[in-house]
mmCIF file of C-alpha atoms in Angstrom:
data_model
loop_
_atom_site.group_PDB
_atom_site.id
_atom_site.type_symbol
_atom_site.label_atom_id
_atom_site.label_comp_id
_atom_site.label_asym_id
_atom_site.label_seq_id
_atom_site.Cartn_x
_atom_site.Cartn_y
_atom_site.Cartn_z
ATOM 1 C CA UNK A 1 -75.923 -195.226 35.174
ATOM 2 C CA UNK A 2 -75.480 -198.738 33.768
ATOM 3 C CA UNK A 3 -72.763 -200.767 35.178
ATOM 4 C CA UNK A 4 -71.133 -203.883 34.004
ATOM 5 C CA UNK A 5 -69.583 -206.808 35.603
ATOM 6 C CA UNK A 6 -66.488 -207.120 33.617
ATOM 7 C CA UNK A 7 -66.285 -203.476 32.537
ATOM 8 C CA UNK A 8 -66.383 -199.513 34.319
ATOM 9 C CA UNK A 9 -66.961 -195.869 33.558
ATOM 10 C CA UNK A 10 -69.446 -193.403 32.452
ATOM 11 C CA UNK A 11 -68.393 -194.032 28.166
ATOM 12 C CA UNK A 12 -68.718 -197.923 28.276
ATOM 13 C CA UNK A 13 -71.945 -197.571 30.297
ATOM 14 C CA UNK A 14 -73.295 -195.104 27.986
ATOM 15 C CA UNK A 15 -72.620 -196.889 24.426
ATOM 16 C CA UNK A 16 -73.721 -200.297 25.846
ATOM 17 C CA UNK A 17 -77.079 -198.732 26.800
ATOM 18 C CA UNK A 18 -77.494 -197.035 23.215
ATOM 19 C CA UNK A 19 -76.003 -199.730 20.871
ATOM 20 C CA UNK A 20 -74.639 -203.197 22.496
ATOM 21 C CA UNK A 21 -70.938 -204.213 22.518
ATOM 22 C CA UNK A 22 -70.579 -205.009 18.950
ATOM 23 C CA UNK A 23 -71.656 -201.303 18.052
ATOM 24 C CA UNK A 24 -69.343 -199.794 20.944
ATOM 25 C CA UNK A 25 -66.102 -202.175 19.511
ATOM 26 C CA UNK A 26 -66.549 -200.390 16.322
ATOM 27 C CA UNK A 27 -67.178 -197.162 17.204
ATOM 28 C CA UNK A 28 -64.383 -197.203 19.275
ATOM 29 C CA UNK A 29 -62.167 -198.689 16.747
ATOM 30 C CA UNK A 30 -63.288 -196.205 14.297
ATOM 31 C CA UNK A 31 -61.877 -193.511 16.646
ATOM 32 C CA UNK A 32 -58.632 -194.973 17.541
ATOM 33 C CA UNK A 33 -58.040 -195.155 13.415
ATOM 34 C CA UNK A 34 -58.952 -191.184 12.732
ATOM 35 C CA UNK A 35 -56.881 -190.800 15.643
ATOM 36 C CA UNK A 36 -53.854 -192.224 14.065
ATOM 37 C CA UNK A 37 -54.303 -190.964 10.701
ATOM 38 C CA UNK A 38 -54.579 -187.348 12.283
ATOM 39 C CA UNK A 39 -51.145 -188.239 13.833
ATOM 40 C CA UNK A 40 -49.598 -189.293 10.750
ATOM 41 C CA UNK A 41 -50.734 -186.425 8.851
ATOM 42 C CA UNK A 42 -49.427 -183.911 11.191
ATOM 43 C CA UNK A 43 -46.188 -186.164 11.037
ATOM 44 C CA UNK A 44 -46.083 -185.988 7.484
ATOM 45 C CA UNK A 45 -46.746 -181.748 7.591
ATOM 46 C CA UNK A 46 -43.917 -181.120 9.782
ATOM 47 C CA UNK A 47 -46.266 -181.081 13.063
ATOM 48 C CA UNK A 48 -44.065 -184.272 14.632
ATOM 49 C CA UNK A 49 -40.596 -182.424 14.924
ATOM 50 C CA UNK A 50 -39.433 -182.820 11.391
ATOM 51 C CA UNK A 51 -35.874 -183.321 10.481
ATOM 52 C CA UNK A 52 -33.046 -181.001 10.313
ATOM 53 C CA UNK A 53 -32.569 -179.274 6.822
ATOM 54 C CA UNK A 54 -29.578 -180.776 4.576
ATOM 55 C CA UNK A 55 -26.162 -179.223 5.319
ATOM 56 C CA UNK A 56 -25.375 -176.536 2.916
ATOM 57 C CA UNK A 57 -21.326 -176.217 1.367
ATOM 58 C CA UNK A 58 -20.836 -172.590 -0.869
ATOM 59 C CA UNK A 59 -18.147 -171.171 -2.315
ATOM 60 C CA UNK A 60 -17.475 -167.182 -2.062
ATOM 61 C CA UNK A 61 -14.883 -165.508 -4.908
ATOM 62 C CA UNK A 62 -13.430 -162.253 -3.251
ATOM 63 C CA UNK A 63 -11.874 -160.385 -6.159
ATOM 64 C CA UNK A 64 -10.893 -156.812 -5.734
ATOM 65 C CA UNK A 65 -13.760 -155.146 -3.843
ATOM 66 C CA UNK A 66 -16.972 -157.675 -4.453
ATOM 67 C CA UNK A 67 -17.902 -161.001 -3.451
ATOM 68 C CA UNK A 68 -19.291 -163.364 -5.853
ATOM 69 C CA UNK A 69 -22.030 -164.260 -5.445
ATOM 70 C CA UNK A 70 -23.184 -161.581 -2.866
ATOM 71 C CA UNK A 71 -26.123 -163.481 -1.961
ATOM 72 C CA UNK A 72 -27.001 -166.828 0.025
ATOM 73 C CA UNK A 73 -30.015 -168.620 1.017
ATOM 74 C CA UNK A 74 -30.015 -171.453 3.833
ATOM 75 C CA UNK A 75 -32.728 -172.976 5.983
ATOM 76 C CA UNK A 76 -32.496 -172.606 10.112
ATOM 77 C CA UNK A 77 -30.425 -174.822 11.912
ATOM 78 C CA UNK A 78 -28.826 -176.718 8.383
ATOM 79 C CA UNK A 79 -24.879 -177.142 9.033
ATOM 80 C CA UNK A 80 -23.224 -174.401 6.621
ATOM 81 C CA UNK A 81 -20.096 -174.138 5.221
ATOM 82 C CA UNK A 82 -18.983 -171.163 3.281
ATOM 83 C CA UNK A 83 -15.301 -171.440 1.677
ATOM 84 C CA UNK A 84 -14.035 -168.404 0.870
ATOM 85 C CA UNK A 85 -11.508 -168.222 -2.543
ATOM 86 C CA UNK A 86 -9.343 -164.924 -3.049
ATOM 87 C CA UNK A 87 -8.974 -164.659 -6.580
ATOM 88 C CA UNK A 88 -7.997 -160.872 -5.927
ATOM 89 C CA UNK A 89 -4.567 -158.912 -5.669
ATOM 90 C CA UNK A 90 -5.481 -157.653 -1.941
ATOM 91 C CA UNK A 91 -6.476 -159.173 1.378
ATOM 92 C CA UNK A 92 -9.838 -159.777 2.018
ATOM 93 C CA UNK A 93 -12.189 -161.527 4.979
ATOM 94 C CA UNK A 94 -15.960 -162.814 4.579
ATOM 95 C CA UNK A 95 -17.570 -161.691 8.063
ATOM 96 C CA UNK A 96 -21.206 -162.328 9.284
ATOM 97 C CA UNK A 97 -22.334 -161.436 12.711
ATOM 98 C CA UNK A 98 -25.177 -164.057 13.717
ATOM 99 C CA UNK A 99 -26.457 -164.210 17.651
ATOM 100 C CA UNK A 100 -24.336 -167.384 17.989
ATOM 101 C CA UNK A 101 -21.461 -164.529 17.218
ATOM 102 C CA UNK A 102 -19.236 -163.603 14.725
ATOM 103 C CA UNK A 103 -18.207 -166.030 12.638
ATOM 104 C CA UNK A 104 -14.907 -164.684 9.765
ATOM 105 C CA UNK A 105 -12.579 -166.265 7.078
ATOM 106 C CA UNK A 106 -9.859 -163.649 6.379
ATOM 107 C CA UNK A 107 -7.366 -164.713 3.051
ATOM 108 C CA UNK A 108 -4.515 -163.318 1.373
ATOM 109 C CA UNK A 109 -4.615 -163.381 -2.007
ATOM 110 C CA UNK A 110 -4.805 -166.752 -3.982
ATOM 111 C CA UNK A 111 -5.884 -168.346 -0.397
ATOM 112 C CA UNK A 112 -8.605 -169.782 0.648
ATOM 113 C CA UNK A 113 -10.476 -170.301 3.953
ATOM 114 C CA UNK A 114 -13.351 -171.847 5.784
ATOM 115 C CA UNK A 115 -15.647 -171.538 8.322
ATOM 116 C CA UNK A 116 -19.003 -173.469 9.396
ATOM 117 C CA UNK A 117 -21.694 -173.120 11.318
ATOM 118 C CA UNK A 118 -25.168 -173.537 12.247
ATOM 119 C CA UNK A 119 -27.739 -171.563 10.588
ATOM 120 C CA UNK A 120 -29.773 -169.148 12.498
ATOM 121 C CA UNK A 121 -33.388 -168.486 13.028
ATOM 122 C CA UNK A 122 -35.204 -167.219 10.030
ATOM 123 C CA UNK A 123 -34.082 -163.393 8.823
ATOM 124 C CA UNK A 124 -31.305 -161.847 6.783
ATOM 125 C CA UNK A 125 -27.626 -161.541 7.951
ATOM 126 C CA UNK A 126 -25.428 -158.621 6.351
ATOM 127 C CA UNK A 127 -22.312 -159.604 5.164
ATOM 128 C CA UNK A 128 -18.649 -157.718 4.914
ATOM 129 C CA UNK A 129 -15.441 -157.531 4.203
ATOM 130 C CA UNK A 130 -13.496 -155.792 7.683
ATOM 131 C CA UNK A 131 -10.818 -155.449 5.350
ATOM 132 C CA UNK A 132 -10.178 -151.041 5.457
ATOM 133 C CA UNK A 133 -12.055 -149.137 3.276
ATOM 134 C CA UNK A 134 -13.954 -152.574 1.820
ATOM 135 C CA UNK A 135 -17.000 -152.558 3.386
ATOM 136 C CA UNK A 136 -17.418 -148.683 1.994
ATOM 137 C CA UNK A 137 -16.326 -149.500 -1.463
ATOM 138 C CA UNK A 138 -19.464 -151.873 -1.697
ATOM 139 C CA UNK A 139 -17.502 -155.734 -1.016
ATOM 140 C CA UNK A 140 -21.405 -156.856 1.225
ATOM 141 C CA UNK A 141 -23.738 -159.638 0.772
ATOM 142 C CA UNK A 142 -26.491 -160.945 2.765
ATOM 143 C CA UNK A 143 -27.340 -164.210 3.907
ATOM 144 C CA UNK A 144 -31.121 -164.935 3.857
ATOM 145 C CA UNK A 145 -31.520 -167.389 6.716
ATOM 146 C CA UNK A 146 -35.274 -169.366 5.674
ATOM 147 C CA UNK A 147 -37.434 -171.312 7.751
#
């Protein structure tokens, strides 16, 4: 092994030996720069921790036994707020059951109500009205929780 007054280690030795300092400087430099381009790319692909998704505001109509709409799409861990509006002539409630728990809006009619939340990991949520008999008569939705 070579060794070096100013300078130690098996790598330095080696590329001194092969190629001089000039050579080893820009080899070396040459690696530090693919280096950080490979970090930046991963940054820019989501590979450095990313940013939380956008928060995400909808508005649910419950008229007499359907929700519009009766679908909703969010990404995981966006802020959500759903508003529920009771445009019908009975009582109704907008209920999802997420592992964080329950979360509800129940109205009478020509109220409103609101509830927020963080969105889950990735999958799809089903979505009722606990009202009596509402959930049978078809008032469901899902929410489609996206990564």
């Amino acid at each position: 092994m070579v060794e070096s007054r100013h300078y130690s280690g098996w790598l330095y030795a080696a590329l001194v030996r092969k190629e001089g300092h000039h050579r080893m400087f820009r080899r070396l430099l040459v690696a530090f720069l693919l280096l950080a381009l490979a970090a930046s790319v991963m940054a820019a692909c989501g590979g450095g921790g990313g940013s939380k998704p956008q928060p995400v505001s909808f508005t649910v109509i419950a008229k007499d036994i359907k929700f519009e709409p009766t679908e909703w799409r969010v990404k995981t861990g966006a802020e959500v707020t759903v508003t529920l509006k009771n445009e019908g002539a009975l009582e109704h409630d907008w209920s999802v059951t997420l592992p964080s728990g329950e979360k509800h809006i129940h109205t009478k009619p020509g109220e409103s109500g609101t509830v927020s939340f963080t969105a889950p990991a990735p999958g799809t949520y089903d979505v009722v009205c606990n009202v009596l008999g509402h959930k049978e008569a078809g008032m469901v939705g899902k929410l489609i929780v996206e990564p």
